[in-house]
Each structure stands twice: as structure tokens, then as C-alpha cells.
PDB file of C-alpha atoms in Angstrom:
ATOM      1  CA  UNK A   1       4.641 168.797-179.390  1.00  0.00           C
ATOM      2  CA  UNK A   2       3.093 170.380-176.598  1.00  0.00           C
ATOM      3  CA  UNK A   3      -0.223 168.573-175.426  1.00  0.00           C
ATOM      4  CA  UNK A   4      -3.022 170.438-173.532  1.00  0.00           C
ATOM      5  CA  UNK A   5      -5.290 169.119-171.354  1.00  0.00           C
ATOM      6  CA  UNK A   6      -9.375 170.171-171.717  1.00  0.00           C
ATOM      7  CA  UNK A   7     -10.590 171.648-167.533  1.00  0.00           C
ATOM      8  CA  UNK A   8     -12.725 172.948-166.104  1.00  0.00           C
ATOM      9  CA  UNK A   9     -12.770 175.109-163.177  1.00  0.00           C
ATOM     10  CA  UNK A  10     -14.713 172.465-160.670  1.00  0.00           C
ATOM     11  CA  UNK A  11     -12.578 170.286-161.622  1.00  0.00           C
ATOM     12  CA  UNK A  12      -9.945 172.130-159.978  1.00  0.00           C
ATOM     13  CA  UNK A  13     -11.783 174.024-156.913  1.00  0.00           C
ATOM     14  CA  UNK A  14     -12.300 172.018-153.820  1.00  0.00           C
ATOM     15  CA  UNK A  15      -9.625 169.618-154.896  1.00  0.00           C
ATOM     16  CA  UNK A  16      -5.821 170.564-153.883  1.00  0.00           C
ATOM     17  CA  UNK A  17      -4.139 168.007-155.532  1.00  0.00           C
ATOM     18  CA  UNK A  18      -6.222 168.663-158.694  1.00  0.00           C
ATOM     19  CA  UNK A  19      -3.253 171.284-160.205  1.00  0.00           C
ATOM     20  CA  UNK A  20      -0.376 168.490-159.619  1.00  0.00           C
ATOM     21  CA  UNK A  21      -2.479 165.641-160.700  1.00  0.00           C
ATOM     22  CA  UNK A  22      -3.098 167.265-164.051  1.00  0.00           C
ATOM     23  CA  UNK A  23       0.590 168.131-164.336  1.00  0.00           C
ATOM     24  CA  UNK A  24       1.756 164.952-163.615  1.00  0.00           C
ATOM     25  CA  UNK A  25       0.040 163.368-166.698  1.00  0.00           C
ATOM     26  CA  UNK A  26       2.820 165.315-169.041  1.00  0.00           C
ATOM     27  CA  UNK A  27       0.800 167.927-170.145  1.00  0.00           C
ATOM     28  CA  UNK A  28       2.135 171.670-170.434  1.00  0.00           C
ATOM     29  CA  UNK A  29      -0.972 173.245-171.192  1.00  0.00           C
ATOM     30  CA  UNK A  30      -4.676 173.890-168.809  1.00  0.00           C
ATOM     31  CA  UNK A  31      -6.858 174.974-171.608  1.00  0.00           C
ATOM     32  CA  UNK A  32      -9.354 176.129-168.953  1.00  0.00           C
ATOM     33  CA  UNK A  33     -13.402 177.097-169.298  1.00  0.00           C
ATOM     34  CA  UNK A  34     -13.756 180.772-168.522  1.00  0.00           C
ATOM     35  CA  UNK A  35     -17.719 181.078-170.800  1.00  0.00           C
ATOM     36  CA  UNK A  36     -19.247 177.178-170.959  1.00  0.00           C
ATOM     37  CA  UNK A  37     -22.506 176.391-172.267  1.00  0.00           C
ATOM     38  CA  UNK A  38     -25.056 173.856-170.035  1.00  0.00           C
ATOM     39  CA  UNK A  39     -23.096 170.543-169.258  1.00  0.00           C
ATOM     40  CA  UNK A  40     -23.387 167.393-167.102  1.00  0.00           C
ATOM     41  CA  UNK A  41     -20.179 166.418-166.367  1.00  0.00           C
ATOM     42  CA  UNK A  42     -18.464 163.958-164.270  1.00  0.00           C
ATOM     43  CA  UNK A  43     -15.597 164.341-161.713  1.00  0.00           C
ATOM     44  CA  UNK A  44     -14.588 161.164-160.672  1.00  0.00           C
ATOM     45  CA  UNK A  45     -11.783 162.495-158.494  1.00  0.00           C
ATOM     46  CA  UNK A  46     -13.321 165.554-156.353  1.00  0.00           C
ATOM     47  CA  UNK A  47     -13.107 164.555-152.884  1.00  0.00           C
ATOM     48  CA  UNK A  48     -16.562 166.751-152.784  1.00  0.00           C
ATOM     49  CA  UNK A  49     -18.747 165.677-156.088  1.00  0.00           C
ATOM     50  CA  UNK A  50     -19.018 163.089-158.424  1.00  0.00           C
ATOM     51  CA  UNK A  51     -21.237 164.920-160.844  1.00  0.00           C
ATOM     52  CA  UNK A  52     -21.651 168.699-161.503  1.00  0.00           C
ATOM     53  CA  UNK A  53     -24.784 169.883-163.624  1.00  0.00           C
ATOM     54  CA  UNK A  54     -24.427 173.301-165.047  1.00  0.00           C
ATOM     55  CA  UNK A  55     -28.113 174.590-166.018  1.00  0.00           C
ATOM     56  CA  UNK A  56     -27.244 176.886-168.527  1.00  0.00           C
ATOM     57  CA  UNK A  57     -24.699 178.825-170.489  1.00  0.00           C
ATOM     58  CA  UNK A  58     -22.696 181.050-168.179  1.00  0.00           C
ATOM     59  CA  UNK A  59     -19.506 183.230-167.969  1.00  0.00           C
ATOM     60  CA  UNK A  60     -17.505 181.481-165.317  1.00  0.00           C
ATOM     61  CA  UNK A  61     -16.097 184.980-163.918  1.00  0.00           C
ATOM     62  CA  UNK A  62     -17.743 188.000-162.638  1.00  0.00           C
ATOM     63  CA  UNK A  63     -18.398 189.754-166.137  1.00  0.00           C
ATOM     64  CA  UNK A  64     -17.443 193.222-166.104  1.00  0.00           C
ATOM     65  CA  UNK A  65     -20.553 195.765-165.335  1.00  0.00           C
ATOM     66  CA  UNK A  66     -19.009 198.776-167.558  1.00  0.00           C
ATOM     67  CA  UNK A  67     -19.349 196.555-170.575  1.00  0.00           C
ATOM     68  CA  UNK A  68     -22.695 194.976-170.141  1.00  0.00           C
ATOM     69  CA  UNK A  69     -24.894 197.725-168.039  1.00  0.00           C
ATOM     70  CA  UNK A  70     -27.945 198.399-170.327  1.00  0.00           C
ATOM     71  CA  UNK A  71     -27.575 196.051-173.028  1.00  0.00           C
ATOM     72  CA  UNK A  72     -30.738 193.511-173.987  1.00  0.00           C
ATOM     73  CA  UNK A  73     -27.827 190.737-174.555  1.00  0.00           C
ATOM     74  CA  UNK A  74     -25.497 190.071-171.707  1.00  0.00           C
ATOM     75  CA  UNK A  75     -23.994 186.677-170.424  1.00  0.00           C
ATOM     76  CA  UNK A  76     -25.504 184.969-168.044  1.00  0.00           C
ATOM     77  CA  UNK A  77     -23.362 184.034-164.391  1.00  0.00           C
ATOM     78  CA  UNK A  78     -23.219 180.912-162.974  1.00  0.00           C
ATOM     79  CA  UNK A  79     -24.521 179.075-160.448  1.00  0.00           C
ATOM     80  CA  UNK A  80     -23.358 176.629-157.626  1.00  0.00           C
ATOM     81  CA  UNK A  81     -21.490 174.586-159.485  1.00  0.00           C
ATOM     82  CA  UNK A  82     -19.041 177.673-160.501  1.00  0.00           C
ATOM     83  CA  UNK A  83     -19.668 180.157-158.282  1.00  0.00           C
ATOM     84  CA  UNK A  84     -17.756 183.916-157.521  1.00  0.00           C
ATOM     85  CA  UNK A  85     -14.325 183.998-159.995  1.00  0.00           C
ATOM     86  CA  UNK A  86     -14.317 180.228-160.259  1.00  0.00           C
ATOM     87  CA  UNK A  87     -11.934 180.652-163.362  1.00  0.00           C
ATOM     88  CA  UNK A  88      -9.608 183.044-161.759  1.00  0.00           C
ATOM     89  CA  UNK A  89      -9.292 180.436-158.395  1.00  0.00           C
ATOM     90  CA  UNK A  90      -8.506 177.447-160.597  1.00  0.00           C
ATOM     91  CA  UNK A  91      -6.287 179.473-163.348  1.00  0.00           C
ATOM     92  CA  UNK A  92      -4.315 180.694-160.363  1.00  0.00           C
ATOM     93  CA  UNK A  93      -4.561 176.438-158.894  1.00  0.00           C
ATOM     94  CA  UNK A  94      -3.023 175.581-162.357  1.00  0.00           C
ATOM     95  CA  UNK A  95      -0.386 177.988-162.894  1.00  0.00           C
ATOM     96  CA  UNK A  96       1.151 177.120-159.037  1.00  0.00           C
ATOM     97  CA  UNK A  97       0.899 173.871-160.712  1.00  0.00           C
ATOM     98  CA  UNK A  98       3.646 175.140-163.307  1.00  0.00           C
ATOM     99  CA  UNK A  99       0.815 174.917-166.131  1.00  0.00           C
ATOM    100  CA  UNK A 100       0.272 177.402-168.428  1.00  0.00           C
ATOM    101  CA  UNK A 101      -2.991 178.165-168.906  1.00  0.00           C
ATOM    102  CA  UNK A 102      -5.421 179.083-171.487  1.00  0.00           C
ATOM    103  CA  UNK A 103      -8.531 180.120-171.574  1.00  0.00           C
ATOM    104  CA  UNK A 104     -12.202 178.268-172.974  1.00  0.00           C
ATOM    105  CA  UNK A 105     -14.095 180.332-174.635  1.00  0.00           C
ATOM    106  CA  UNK A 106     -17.724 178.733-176.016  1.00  0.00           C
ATOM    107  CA  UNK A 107     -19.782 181.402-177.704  1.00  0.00           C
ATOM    108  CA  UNK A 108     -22.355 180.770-180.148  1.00  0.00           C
ATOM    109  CA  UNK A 109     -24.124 177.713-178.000  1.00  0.00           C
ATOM    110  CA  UNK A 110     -26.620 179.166-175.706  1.00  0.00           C
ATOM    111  CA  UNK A 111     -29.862 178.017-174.671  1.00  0.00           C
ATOM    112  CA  UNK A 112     -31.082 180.286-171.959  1.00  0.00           C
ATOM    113  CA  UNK A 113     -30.381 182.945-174.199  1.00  0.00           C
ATOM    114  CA  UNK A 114     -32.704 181.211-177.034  1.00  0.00           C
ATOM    115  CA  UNK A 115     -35.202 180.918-174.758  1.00  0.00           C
ATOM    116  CA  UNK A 116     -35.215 184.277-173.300  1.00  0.00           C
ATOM    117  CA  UNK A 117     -34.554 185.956-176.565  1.00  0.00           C
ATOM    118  CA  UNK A 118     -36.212 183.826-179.085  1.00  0.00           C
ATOM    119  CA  UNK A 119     -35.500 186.529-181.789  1.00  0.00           C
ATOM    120  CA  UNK A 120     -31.646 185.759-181.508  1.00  0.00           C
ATOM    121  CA  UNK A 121     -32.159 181.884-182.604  1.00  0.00           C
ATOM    122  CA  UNK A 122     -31.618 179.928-186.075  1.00  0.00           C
ATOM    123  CA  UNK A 123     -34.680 179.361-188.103  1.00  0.00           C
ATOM    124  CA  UNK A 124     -34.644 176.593-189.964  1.00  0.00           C
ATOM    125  CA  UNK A 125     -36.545 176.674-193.267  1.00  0.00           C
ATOM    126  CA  UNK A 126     -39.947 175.400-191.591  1.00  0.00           C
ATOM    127  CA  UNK A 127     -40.042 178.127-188.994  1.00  0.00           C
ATOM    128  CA  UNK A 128     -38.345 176.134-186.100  1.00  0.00           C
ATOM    129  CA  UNK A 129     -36.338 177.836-183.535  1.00  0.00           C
ATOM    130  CA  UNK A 130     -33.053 176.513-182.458  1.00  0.00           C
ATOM    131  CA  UNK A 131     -33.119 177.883-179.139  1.00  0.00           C
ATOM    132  CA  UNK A 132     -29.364 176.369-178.653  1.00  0.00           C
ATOM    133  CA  UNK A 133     -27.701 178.180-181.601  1.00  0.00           C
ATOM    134  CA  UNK A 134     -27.622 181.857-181.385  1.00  0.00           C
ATOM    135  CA  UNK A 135     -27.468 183.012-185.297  1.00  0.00           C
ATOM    136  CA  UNK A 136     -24.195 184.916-185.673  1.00  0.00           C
ATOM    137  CA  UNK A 137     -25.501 186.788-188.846  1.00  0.00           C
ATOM    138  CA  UNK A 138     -27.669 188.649-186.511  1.00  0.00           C
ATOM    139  CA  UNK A 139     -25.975 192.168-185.819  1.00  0.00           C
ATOM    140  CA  UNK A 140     -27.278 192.463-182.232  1.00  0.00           C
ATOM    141  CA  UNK A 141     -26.427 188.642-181.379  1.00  0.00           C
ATOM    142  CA  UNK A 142     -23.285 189.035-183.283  1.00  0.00           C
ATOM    143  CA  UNK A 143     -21.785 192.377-181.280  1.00  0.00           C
ATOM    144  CA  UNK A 144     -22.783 190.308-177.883  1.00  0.00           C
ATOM    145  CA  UNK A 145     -20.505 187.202-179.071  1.00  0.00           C
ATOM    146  CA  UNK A 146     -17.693 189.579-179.914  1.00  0.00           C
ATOM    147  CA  UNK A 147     -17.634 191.185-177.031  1.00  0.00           C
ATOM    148  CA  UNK A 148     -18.139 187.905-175.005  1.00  0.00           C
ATOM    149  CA  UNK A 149     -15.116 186.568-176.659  1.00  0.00           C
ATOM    150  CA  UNK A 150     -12.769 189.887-176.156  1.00  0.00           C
ATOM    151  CA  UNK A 151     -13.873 189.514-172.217  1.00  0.00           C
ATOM    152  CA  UNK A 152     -13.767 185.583-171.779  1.00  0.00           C
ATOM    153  CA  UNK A 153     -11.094 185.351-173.737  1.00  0.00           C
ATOM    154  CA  UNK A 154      -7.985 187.646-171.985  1.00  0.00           C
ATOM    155  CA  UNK A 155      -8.923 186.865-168.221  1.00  0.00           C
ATOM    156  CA  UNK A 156      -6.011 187.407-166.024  1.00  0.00           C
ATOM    157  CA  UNK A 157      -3.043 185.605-166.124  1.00  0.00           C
ATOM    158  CA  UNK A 158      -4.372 183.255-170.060  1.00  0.00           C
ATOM    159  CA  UNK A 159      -1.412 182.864-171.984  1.00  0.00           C
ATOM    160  CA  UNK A 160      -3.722 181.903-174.961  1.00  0.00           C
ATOM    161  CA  UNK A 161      -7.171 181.627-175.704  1.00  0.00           C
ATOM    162  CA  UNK A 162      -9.507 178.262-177.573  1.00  0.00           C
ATOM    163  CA  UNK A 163     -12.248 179.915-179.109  1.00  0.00           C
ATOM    164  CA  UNK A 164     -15.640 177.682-179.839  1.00  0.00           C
ATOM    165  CA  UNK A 165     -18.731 177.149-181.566  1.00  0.00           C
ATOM    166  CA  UNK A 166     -17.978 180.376-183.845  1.00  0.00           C
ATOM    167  CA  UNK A 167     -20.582 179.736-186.279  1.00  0.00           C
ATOM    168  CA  UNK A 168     -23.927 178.455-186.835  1.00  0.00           C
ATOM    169  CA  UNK A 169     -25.088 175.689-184.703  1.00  0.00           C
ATOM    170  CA  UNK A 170     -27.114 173.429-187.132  1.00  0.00           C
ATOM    171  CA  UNK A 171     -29.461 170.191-186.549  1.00  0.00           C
ATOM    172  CA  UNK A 172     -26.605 167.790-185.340  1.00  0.00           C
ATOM    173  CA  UNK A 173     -25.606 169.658-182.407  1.00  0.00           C
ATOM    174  CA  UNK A 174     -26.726 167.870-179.298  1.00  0.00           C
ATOM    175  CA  UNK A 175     -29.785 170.028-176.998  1.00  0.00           C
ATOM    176  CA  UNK A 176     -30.855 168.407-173.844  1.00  0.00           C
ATOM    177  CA  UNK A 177     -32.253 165.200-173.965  1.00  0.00           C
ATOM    178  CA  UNK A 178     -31.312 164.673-177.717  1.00  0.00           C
ATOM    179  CA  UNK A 179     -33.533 162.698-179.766  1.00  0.00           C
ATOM    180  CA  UNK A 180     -32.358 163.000-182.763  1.00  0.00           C
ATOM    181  CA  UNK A 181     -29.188 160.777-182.862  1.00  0.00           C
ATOM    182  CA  UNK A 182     -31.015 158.119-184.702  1.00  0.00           C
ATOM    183  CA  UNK A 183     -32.951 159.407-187.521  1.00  0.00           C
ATOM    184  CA  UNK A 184     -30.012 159.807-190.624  1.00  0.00           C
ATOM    185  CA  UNK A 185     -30.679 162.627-192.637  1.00  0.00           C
ATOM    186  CA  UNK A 186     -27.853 161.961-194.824  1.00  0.00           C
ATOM    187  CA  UNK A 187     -25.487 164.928-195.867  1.00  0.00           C
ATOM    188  CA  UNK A 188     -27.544 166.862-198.159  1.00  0.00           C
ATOM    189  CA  UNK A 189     -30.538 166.487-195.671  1.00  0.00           C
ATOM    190  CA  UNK A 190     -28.380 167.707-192.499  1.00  0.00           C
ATOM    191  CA  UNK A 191     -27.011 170.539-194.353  1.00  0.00           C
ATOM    192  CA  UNK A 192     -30.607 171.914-195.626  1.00  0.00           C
ATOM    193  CA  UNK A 193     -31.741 171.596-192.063  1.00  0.00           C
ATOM    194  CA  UNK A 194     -29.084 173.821-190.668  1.00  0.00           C
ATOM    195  CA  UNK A 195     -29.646 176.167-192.925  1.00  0.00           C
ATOM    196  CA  UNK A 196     -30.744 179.530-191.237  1.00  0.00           C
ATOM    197  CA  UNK A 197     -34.110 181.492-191.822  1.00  0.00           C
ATOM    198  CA  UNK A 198     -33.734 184.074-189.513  1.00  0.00           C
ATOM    199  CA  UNK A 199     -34.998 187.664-190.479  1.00  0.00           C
ATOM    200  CA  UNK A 200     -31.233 188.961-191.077  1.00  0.00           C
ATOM    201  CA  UNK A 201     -30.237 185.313-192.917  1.00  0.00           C
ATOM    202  CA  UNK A 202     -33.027 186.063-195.086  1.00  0.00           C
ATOM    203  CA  UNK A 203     -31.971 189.658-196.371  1.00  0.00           C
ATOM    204  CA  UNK A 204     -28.613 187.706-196.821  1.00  0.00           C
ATOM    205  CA  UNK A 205     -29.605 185.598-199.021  1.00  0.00           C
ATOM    206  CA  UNK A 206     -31.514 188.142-200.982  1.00  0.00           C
ATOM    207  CA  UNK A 207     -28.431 190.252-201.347  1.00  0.00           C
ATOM    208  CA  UNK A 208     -27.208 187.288-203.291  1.00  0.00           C
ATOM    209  CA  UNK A 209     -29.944 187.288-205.764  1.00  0.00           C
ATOM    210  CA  UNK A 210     -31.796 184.316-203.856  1.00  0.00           C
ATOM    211  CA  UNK A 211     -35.490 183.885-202.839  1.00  0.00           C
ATOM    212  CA  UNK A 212     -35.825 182.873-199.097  1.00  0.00           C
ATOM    213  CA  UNK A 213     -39.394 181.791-199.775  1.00  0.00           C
ATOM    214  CA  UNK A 214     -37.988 179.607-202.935  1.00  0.00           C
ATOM    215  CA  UNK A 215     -34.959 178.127-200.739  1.00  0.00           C
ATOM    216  CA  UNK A 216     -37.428 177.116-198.087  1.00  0.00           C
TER     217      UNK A 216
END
């Protein structure tokens, strides 16, 4: 069995002995973040930080201009906390490290884009945005998220790719400062409430022979 272990890249940057370290646990796989969605995350051996905040959903690369020059929908870079190629300097960390590594790919989890383009969201059946869960059905958001995932996906040197959050993001899915966690819905109520009213999920469901307006 080979066992992988979950980085990413400031975790490794700023930190030389970040590569062995991870080796040295037995692992023979850096499945490494190269697109992440907003985090707070804790590094409690960085001889530099002890917590890194990333504000929104980024590509943690320099995305590549040809592909994205003119398009409405195009991913977002990062800030401090992964700045320049900070995937490409901690693959490279990793790999010296004798780790193969693979890339991290989150997709359909964005909430800068939700709140920028409010269009690309879920709708629940009330009208509610979720501004955290582009819908996929959407032929616009769904073209951006392919084309996110063939970029993010082969950066230089990945032996492999972990592709995430493919699908819908419904009501469980945590958004900043969750307060949701305690209200139980049950099953059937969690499912209805993930259900997607978008304009596009709409037609869908029409070209199955169902009313939106009944559904709702």
C-alpha cells in the first residue's frame, strides 16, 4: 500500500527540513495543493508561521495568460500566504525529498467567485445563493472548472493528480463562520436543500418532464 500524505505548499516554503520531515514519516506520496479554496490552517512546525489564512480560492501557480485572457471566469491568484509559483518551489522541495508528488486540485468550491459572479452560484429552492458552490450544470461555470482542472492538474513535474469538490456543493458544506452545524435537517431535509435552482438546473429539470416551480 502506498500512503500519501495531504500538503500544502506553505507548509513546505520557508521550511528546509519540511521535504525530509514529511519523508521520514513513511509516506511515498506529496499529494500537493496546486488550486485551494479559502482555508485557515495551522503549521505548527514553520520556523516562520504558526497560522496561514488564505482569503479566498486561488490557483497556487502563475495561471497561464493564453488560456484565461478575455474570459468573464478566470481563477483567482494568491496572496501572501502563497505567493509567485509557490506549488512549483515546494513540488520541486518534495521531489529532492525523494517524494513523488501529486497534484491538489479543488474546483467547484469558490467563494470569491460567488460573490463576484453571483449568476454562477447554486440556488436553492427558496432563491438563496450559495456563493461557495459554483453550479457545475452551468455551461459557462462548467468550461471554467474544466479548464481549471486540465491547468491545475498537470503542473510540472505531478506524477498524478486528486481532483475535488467535482459536483454540487449543497447545504452541509462548511462557509466561513458556519452556523449551521447544529440545526439537523435529517437526510431527506439536507438533500432538498442542496438541491439546485439555478436558471440552467431549472431547464434540466424540465427536460425531464419536471416543474421547477412544483419541485420548489
Amino acid at each position: 500500500m502506498k500512503a500519501s500524505a495531504f500538503v500544502y505548499p506553505w507548509d513546505v516554503n520557508g521550511d528546509p527540513a519540511a521535504g525530509e520531515f514529511i519523508a521520514g514519516l513513511g509516506v511515498r506520496q506529496a499529494t500537493l495543493a496546486s488550486a485551494y479554496h479559502s482555508t485557515r490552517a495551522l503549521t505548527p512546525r514553520h520556523p516562520r508561521h504558526r497560522i496561514v489564512t488564505a482569503e479566498h480560492a486561488a490557483v497556487l501557480y502563475p495561471p497561464q495568460e493564453a488560456r484565461w485572457s478575455g474570459r468573464r471566469l478566470r481563477p483567482y491568484t494568491a496572496g501572501e500566504w502563497a505567493p509567485g509559483d509557490a506549488y512549483g518551489e515546494a513540488a520541486e522541495a518534495l521531489a529532492a525529498a525523494g517524494l513523488e508528488v501529486h497534484t491538489w486540485v479543488v474546483l467547484a468550491h469558490n467563494s470569491r467567485l460567488g460573490a463576484e459572479f453571483p449568476d454562477t452560484s447554486v440556488v436553492n429552492a427558496y432563491g438563496d445563493r450559495y456563493a461557495w458552490a459554483p453550479c457545475i450544470a452551468q455551461p459557462e461555470t462548467r468550461e471554467y472548472l474544466v479548464d481549471l482542472a486540465v491547468e491545475a492538474a498537470v503542473r510540472p513535474g505531478a506524477r498524478g493528480t486528486e481532483l475535488e469538490s467535482l459536483g454540487w456543493y449543497g447545504l452541509p458544506h462548511l462557509h466561513a463562520h458556519d452556523k449551521t452545524g447544529g440545526v439537523a435537517l435529517g437526510d431527506a431535509g439536507t438533500y432538498l436543500m442542496s438541491l439546485c435552482f439555478c436558471g440552467t438546473c431549472r431547464e434540466g429539470y424540465g427536460a425531464q418532464g419536471l416543474d421547477a416551480d412544483e419541485l420548489a
